CSV table of C-alpha atoms in Angstrom, one decimal:
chain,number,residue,atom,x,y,z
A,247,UNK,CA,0.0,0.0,0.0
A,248,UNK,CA,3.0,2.4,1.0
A,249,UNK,CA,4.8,1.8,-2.3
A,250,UNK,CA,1.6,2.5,-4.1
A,251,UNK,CA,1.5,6.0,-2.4
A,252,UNK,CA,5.0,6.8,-3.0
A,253,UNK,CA,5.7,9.8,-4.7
A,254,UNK,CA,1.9,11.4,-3.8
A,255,UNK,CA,2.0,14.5,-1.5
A,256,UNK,CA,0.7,13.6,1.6
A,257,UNK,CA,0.4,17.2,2.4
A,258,UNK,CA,-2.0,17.4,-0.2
A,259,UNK,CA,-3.8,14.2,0.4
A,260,UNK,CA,-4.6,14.6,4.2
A,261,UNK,CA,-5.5,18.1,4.5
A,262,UNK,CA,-8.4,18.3,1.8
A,263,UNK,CA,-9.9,15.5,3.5
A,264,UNK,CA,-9.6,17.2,7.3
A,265,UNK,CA,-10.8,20.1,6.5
A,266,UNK,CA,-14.0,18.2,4.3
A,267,UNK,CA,-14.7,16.0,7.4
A,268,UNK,CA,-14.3,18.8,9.9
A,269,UNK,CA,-16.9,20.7,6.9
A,270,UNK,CA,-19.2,18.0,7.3
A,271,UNK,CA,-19.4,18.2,11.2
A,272,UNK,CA,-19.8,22.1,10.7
A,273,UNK,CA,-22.6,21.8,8.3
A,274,UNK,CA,-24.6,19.7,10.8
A,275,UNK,CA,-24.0,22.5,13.3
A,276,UNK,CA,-25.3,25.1,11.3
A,277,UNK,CA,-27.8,23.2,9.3
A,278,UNK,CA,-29.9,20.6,12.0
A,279,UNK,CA,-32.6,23.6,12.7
A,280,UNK,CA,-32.9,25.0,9.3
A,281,UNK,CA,-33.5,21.6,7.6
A,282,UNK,CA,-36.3,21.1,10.8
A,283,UNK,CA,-37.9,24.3,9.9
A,284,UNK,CA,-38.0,23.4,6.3
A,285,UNK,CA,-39.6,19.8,7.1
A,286,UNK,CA,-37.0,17.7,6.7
A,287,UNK,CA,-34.9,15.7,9.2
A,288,UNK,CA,-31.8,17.2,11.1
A,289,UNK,CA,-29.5,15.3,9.3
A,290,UNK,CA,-30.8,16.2,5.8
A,291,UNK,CA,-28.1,18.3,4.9
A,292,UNK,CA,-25.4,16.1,7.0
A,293,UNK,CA,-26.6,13.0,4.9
A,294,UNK,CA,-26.2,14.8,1.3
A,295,UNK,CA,-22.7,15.9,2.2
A,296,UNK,CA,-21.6,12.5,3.3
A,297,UNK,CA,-23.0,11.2,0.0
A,298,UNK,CA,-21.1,13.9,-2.0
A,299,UNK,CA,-18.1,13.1,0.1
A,300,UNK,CA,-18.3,9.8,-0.9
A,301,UNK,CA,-18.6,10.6,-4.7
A,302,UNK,CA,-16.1,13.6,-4.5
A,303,UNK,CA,-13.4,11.0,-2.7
A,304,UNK,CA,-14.2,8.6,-5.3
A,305,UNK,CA,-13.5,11.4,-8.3
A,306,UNK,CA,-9.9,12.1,-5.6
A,307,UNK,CA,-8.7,9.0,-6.3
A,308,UNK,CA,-9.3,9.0,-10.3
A,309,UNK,CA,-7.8,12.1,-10.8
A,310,UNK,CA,-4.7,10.9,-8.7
A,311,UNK,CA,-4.0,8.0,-10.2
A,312,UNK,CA,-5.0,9.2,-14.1
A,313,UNK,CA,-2.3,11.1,-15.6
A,314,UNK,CA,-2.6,14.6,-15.9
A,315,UNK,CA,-0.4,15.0,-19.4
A,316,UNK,CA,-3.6,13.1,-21.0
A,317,UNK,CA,-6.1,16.1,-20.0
A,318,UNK,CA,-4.6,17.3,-23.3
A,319,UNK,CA,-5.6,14.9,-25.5
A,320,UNK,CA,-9.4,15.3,-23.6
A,321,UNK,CA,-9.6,18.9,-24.2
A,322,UNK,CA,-12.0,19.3,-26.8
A,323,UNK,CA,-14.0,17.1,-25.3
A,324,UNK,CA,-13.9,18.8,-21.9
A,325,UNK,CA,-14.5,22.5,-24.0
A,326,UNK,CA,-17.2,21.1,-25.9
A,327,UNK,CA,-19.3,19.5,-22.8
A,328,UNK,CA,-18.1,22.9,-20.5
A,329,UNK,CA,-20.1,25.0,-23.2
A,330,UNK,CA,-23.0,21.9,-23.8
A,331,UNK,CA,-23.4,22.2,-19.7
A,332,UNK,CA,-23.2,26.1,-19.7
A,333,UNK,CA,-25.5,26.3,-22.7
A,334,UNK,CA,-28.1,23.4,-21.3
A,335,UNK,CA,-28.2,25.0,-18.2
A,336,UNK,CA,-30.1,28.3,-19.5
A,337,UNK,CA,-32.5,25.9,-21.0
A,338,UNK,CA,-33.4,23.5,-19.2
A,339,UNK,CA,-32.0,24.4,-15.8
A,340,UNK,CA,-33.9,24.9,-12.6
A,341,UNK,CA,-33.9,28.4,-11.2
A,342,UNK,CA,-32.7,28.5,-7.6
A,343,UNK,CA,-32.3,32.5,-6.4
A,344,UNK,CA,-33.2,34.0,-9.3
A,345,UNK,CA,-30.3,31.8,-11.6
A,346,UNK,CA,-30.8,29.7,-13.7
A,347,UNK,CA,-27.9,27.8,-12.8
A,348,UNK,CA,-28.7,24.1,-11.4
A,349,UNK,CA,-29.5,20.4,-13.0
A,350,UNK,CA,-31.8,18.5,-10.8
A,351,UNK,CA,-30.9,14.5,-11.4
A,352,UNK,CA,-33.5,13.5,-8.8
A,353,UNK,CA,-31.9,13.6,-5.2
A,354,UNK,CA,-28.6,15.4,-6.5
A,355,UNK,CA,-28.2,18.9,-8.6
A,356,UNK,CA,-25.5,19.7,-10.4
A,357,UNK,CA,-24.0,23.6,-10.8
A,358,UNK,CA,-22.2,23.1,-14.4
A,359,UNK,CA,-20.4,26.6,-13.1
A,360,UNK,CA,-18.6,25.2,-10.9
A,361,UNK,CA,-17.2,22.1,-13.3
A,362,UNK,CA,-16.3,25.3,-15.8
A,363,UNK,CA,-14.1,26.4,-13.3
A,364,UNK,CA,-11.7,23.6,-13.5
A,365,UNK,CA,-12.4,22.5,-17.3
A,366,UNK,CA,-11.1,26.8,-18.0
A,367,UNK,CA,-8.1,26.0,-15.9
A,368,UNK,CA,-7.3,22.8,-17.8
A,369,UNK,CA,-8.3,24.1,-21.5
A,370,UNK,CA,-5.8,27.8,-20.4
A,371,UNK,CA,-2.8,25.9,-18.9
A,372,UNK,CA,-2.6,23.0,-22.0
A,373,UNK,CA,-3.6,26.2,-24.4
A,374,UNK,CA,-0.6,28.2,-23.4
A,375,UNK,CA,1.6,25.4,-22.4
A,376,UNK,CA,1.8,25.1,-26.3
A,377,UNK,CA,2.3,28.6,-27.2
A,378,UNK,CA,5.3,28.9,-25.3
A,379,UNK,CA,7.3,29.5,-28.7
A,380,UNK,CA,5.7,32.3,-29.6
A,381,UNK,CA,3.9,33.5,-26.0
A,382,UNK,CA,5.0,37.2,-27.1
A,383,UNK,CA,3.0,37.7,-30.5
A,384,UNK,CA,-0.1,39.0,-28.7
A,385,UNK,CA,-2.7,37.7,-32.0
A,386,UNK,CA,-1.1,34.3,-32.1
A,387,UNK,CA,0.0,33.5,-29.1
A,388,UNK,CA,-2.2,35.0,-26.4
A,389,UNK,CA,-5.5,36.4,-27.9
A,390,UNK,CA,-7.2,32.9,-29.1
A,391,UNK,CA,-7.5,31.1,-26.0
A,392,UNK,CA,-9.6,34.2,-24.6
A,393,UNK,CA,-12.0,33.7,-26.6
A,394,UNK,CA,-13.3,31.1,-25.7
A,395,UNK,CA,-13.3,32.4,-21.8
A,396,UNK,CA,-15.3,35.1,-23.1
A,397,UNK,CA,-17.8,32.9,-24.1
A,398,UNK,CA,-17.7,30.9,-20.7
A,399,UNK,CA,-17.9,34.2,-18.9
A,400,UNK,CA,-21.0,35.2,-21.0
A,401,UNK,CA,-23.2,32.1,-20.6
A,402,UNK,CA,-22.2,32.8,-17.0
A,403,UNK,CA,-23.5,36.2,-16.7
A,404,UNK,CA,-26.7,35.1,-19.4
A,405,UNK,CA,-28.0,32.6,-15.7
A,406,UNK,CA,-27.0,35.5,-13.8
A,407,UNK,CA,-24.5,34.5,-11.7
A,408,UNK,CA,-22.2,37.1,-10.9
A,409,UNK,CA,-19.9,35.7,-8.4
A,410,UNK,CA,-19.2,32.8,-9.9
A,411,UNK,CA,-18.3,34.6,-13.3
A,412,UNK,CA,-15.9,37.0,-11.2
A,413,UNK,CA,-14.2,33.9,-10.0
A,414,UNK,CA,-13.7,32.5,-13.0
A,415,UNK,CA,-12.4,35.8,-14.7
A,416,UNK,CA,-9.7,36.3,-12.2
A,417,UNK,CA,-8.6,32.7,-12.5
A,418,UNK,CA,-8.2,33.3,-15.8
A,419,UNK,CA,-6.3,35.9,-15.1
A,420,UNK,CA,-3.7,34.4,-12.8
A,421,UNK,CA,-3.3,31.4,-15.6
A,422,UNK,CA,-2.7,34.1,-18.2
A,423,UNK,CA,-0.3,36.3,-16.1
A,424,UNK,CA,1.5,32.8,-15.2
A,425,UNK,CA,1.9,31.8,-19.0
A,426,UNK,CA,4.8,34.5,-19.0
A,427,UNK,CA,2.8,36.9,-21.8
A,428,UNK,CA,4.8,40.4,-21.9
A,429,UNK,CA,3.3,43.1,-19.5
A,430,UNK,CA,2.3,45.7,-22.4
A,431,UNK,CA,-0.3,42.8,-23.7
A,432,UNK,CA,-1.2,42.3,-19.7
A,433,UNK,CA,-2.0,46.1,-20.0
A,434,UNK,CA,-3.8,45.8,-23.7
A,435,UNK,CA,-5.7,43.3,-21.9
A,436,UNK,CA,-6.3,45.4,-18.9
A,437,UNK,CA,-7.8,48.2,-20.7
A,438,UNK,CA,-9.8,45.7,-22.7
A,439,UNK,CA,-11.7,44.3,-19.6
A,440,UNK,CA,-12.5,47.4,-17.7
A,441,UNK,CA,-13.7,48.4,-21.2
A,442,UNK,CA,-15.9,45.9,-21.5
A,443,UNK,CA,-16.8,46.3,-18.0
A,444,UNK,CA,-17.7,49.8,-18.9
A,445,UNK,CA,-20.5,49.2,-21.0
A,446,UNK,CA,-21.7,45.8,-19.4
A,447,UNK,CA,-22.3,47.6,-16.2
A,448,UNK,CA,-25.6,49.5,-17.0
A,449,UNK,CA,-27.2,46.2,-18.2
A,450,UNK,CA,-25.7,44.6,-15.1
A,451,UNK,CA,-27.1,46.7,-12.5
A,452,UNK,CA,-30.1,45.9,-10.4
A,453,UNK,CA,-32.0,47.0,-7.4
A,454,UNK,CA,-30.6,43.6,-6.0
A,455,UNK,CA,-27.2,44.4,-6.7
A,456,UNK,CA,-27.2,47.8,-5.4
A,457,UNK,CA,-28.5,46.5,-2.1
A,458,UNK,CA,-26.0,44.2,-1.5
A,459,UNK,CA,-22.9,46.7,-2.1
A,460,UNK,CA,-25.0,49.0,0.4
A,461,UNK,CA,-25.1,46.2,2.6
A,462,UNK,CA,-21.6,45.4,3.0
A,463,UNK,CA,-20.1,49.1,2.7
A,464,UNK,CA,-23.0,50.7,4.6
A,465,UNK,CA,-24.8,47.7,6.7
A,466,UNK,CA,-25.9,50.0,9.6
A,467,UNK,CA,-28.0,52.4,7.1
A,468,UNK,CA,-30.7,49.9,6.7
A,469,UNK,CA,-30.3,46.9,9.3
A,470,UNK,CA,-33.4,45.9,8.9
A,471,UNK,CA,-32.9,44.9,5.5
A,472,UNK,CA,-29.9,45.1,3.5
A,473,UNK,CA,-26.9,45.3,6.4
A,474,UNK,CA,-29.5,42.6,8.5
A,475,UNK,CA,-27.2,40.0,7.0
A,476,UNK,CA,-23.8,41.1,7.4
A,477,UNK,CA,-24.8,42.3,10.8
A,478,UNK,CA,-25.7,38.9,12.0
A,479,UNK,CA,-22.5,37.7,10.7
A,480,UNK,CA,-20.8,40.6,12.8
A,481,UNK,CA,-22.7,39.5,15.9
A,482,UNK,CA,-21.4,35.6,15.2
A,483,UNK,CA,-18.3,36.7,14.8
A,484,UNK,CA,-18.3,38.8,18.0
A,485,UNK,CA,-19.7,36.1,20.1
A,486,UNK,CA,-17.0,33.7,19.7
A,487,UNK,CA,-14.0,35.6,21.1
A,488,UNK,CA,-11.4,33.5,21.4
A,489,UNK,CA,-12.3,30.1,21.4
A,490,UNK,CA,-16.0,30.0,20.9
A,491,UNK,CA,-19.2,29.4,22.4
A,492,UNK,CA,-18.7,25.7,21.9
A,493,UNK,CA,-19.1,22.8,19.2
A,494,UNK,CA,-22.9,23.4,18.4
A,495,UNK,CA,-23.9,26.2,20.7
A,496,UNK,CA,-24.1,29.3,18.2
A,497,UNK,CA,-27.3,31.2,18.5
A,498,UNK,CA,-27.0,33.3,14.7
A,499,UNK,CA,-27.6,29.9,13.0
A,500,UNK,CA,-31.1,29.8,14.5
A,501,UNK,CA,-32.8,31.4,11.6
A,502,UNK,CA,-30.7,35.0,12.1
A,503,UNK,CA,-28.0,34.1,9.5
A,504,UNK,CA,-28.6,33.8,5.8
A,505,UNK,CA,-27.3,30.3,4.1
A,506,UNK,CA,-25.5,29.2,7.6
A,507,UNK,CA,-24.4,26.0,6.4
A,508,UNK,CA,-22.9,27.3,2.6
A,509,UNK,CA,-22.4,31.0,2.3
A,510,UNK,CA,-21.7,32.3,6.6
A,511,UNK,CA,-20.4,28.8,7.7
A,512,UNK,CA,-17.3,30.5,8.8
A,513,UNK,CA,-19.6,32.9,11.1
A,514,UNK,CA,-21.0,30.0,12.5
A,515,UNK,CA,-17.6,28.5,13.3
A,516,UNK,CA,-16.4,31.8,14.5
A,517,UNK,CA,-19.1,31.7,16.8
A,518,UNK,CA,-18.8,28.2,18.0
A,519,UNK,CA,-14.9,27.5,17.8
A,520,UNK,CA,-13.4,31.4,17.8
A,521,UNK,CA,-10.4,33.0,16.6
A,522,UNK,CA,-9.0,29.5,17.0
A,523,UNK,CA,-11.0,27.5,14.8
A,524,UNK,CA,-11.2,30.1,12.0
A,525,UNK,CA,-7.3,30.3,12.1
A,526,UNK,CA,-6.7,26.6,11.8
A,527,UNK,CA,-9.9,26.4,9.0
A,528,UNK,CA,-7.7,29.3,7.1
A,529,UNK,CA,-4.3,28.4,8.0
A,530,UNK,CA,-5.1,24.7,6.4
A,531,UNK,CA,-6.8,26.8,2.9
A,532,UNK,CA,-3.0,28.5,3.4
A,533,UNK,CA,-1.2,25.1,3.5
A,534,UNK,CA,-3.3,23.6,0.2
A,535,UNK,CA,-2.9,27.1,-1.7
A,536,UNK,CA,1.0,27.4,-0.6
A,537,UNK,CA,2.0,23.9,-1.5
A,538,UNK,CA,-0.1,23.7,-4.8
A,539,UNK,CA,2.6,26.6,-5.8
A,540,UNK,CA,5.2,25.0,-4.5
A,541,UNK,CA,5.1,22.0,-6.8
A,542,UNK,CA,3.9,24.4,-9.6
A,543,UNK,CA,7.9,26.0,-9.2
A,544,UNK,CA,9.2,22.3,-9.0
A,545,UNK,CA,7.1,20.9,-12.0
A,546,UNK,CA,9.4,21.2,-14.9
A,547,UNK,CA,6.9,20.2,-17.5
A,548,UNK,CA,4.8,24.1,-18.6
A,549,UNK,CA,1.3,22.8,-18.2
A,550,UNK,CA,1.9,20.6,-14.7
A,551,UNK,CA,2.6,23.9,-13.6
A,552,UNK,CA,0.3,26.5,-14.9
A,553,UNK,CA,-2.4,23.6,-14.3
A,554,UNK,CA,-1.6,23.5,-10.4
A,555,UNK,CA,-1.3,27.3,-10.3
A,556,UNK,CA,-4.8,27.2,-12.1
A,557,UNK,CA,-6.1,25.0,-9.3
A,558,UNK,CA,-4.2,27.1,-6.5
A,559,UNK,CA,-5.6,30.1,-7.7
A,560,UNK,CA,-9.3,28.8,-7.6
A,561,UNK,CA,-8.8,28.1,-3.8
A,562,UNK,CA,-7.4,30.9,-2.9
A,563,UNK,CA,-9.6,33.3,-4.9
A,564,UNK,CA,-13.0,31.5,-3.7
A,565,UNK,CA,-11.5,31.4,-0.1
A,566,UNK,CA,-10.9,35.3,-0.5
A,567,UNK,CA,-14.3,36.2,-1.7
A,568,UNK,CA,-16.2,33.7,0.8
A,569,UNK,CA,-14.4,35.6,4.0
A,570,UNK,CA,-14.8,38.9,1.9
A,571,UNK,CA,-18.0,38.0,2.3
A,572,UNK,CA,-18.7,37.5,5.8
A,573,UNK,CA,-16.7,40.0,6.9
A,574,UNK,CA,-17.8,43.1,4.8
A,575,UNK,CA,-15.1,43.5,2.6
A,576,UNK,CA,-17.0,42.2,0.1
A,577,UNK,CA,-20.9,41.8,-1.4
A,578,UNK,CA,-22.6,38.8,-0.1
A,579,UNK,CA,-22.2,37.0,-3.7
A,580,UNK,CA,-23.2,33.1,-2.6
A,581,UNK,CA,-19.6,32.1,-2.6
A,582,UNK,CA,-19.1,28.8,-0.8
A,583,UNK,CA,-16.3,28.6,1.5
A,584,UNK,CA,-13.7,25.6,-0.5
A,585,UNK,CA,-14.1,21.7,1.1
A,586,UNK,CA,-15.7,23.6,4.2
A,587,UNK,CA,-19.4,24.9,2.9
A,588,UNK,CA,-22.5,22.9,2.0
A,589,UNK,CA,-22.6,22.2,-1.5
A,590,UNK,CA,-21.6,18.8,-4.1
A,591,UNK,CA,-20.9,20.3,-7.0
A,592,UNK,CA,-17.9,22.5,-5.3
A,593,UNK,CA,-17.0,19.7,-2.8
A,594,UNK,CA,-16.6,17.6,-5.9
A,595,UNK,CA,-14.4,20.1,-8.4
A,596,UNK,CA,-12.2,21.0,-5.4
A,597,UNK,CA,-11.9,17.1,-4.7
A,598,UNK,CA,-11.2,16.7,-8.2
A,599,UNK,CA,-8.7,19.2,-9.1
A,600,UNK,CA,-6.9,17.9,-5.4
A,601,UNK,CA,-6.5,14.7,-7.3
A,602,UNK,CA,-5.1,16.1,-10.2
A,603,UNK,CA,-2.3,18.3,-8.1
A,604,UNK,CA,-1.7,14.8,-6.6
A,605,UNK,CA,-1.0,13.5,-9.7
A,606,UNK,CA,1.4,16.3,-10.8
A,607,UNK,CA,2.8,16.0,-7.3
A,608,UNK,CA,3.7,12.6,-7.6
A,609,UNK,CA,5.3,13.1,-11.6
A,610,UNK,CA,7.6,15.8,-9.7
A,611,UNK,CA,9.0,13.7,-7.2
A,612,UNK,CA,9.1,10.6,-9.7
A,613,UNK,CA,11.5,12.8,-11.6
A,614,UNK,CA,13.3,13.9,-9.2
A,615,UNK,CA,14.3,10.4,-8.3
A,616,UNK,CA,15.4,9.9,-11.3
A,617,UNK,CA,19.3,9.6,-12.0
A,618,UNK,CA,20.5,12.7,-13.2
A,619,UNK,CA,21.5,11.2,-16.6
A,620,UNK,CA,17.9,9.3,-16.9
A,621,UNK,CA,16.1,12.3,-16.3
A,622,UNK,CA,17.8,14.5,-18.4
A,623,UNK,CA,17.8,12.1,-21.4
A,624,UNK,CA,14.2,11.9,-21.1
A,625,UNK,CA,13.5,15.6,-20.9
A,626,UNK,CA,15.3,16.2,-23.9
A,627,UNK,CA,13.2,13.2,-25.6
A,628,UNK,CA,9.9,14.9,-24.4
A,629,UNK,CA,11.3,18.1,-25.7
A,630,UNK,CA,12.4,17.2,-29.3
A,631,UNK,CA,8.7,15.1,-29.7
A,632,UNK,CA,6.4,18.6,-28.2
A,633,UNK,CA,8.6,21.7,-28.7
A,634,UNK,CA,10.4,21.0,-31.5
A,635,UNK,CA,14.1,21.3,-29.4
A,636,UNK,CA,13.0,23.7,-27.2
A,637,UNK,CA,14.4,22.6,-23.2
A,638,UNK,CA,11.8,22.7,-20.5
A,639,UNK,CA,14.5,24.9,-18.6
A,640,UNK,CA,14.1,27.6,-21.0
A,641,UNK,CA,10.5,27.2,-20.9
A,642,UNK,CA,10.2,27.4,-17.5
A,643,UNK,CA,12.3,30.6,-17.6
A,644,UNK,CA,8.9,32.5,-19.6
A,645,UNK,CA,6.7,31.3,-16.8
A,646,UNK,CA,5.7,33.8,-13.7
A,647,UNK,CA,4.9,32.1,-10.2
């Protein structure tokens, strides 16, 4: 069994899978009185999560063992069934919070958003992992691969769902800025965006909207209504102190907070574990985002490492907006907090893309074990049969971590 695991990072094998179990005690916390006001049982939430856990670990352990270098030869399929999901959705999706944005299979729905997330971060990273010849001509080598994440960001907006679009735009953006593209086509690009962003914000703008950014920057104008969330989360957060109120003793879940088991479950575990449990719960985010850019620098093959930066980047930018979120630096967007907040389809694509770092991880080491000779021989090899003579040193040299 050991020598099976060789190679794997541990690091990145254990923590995911704390932090999802200690998730899964957290969601019953926050969720046993909501799912009894809404008719169910107390452990209707806690038995959907275990089932997603169980299909999530199952997709963990694919993705580990299935290596990664074959996502390239996948990725029309996995572009062609991201837009098919994206473009389905609008259709014949079910409308949950005024978005279209959900499949219902019976007992399970499916947010096709959040499987764009990581089929964009695969399609970029192969994408520019083969333009690293001629990364500096902005038409050929950068503009054609954001096309297609303009598309993916519209059919995003079309359900609406904001937040999820912003997420996906600046992971983009950390792939791209990653691929090594010259800084005057990062500024071309720059001016592009806020361009676009320009006119897209009239038709973008809703009573909705408005409330929320009054209710982050200005929650004690109207507390009542749009600061009544963000206040609560304030008053869960204030409770805890230092250690908490206890495992299960918060009062804001009891029908004060909004989502207390997805969107606030860090305000209920500020409440009931404290400063202490929200450190470890962001210090173990820290250790998954850290190490996932640590293997990126090791990686010497282009698209092992912009595809774990890819996947770093979603963590870390969906941890950033959740706790944005609750703590009013941010609009309340519907952000779920990574392995930690109620939900399958994210539980899954963070499960998922853990796997594939895994298998990265593990390809790193593998070569690094190598003798010297060996593994230069067979870098040159892969180099004359993908870049045409082009070393991976070199390569690696364009790339920004």
């Amino acid at each position: 069994m050991f020598k099976k695991l060789k190679g794997y990072d541990f690091t990145l094998m254990i923590t995911p899978i704390l932090l999802t179990a200690f998730g899964i005690v957290m969601i019953y916390s926050a969720s046993m009185v909501l799912a009894v006001v809404e008719g169910q049982e107390s452990t209707y939430y806690l038995v959907r999560q275990i089932q997603w856990f169980c299909l999530a670990m199952m997709g963990f352990i694919m993705t580990s063992i299935f290596p990664y270098k074959y996502y390239q030869k996948l990725i029309k399929v996995i572009v062609l069934g991201i837009v098919a999901l994206l473009a389905g959705v609008l259709i014949f999706g079910n409308t949950v919070n005024n978005a279209r944005s959900w499949f219902d299979f019976g007992p399970l729905s499916l947010q096709p958003a959040e499987f764009a997330k990581l089929g964009l971060i695969i399609y970029l990273a192969s994408v520019y992992s083969k333009k690293q010849e001629y990364i500096n001509e902005f038409n050929r080598g950068v503009l054609p691969p954001l096309i297609l994440t303009a598309v993916i960001l519209a059919l995003i907006v079309q359900q609406p769902d904001i937040g999820t679009a912003a997420i996906i735009f600046m992971i983009a953006c950390s792939v791209i800025f990653s691929s090594g593209i010259q800084f005057k086509h990062l500024f071309i690009l720059a001016f592009v965006g806020l361009t676009l962003v320009a006119f897209a914000i009239p038709s973008m703008v809703t009573d909705e909207r408005i409330s929320r950014f009054a209710g982050a920057y200005q929650p004690f104008e109207d507390p009542g209504d749009d600061g009544y969330h963000l206040i609560q989360s304030y008053l869960a957060i204030g409770e805890g102190g230092l250690i908490g109120e206890g495992l299960g003793q918060s009062v804001q879940k009891l029908g004060y907070l909004l989502e207390p088991h997805t969107d606030f479950i860090m305000a209920v575990i500020a409440e009931e574990l404290g400063f202490v449990g929200v450190t470890i719960v962001v210090g173990m985010l820290a250790i998954i985002v850290l190490r996932g850019l640590f293997i990126s620098r090791k990686c010497s093959d282009s698209f092992g490492a912009l595809l774990a930066i890819g996947i770093s980047s979603m963590i870390a930018i969906q941890t950033f907006i959740n706790l944005g979120a609750i703590s009013g630096l941010l609009p309340i967007t519907g952000v779920p907090l990574p392995f930690v907040s109620y939900g399958g389809s994210s539980l899954l694509v963070m499960m998922i893309g853990m796997g594939i770092m895994n298998n990265i991880a593990k390809s790193v080491n593998q070569n690094e074990q190598e003798p010297a000779g060996v593994n230069k021989q067979g870098i040159e090899n892969n180099t004359v049969r993908n870049r045409g003579g082009r070393t991976w040193e070199r390569e690696n040299r364009s790339i920004r971590f």
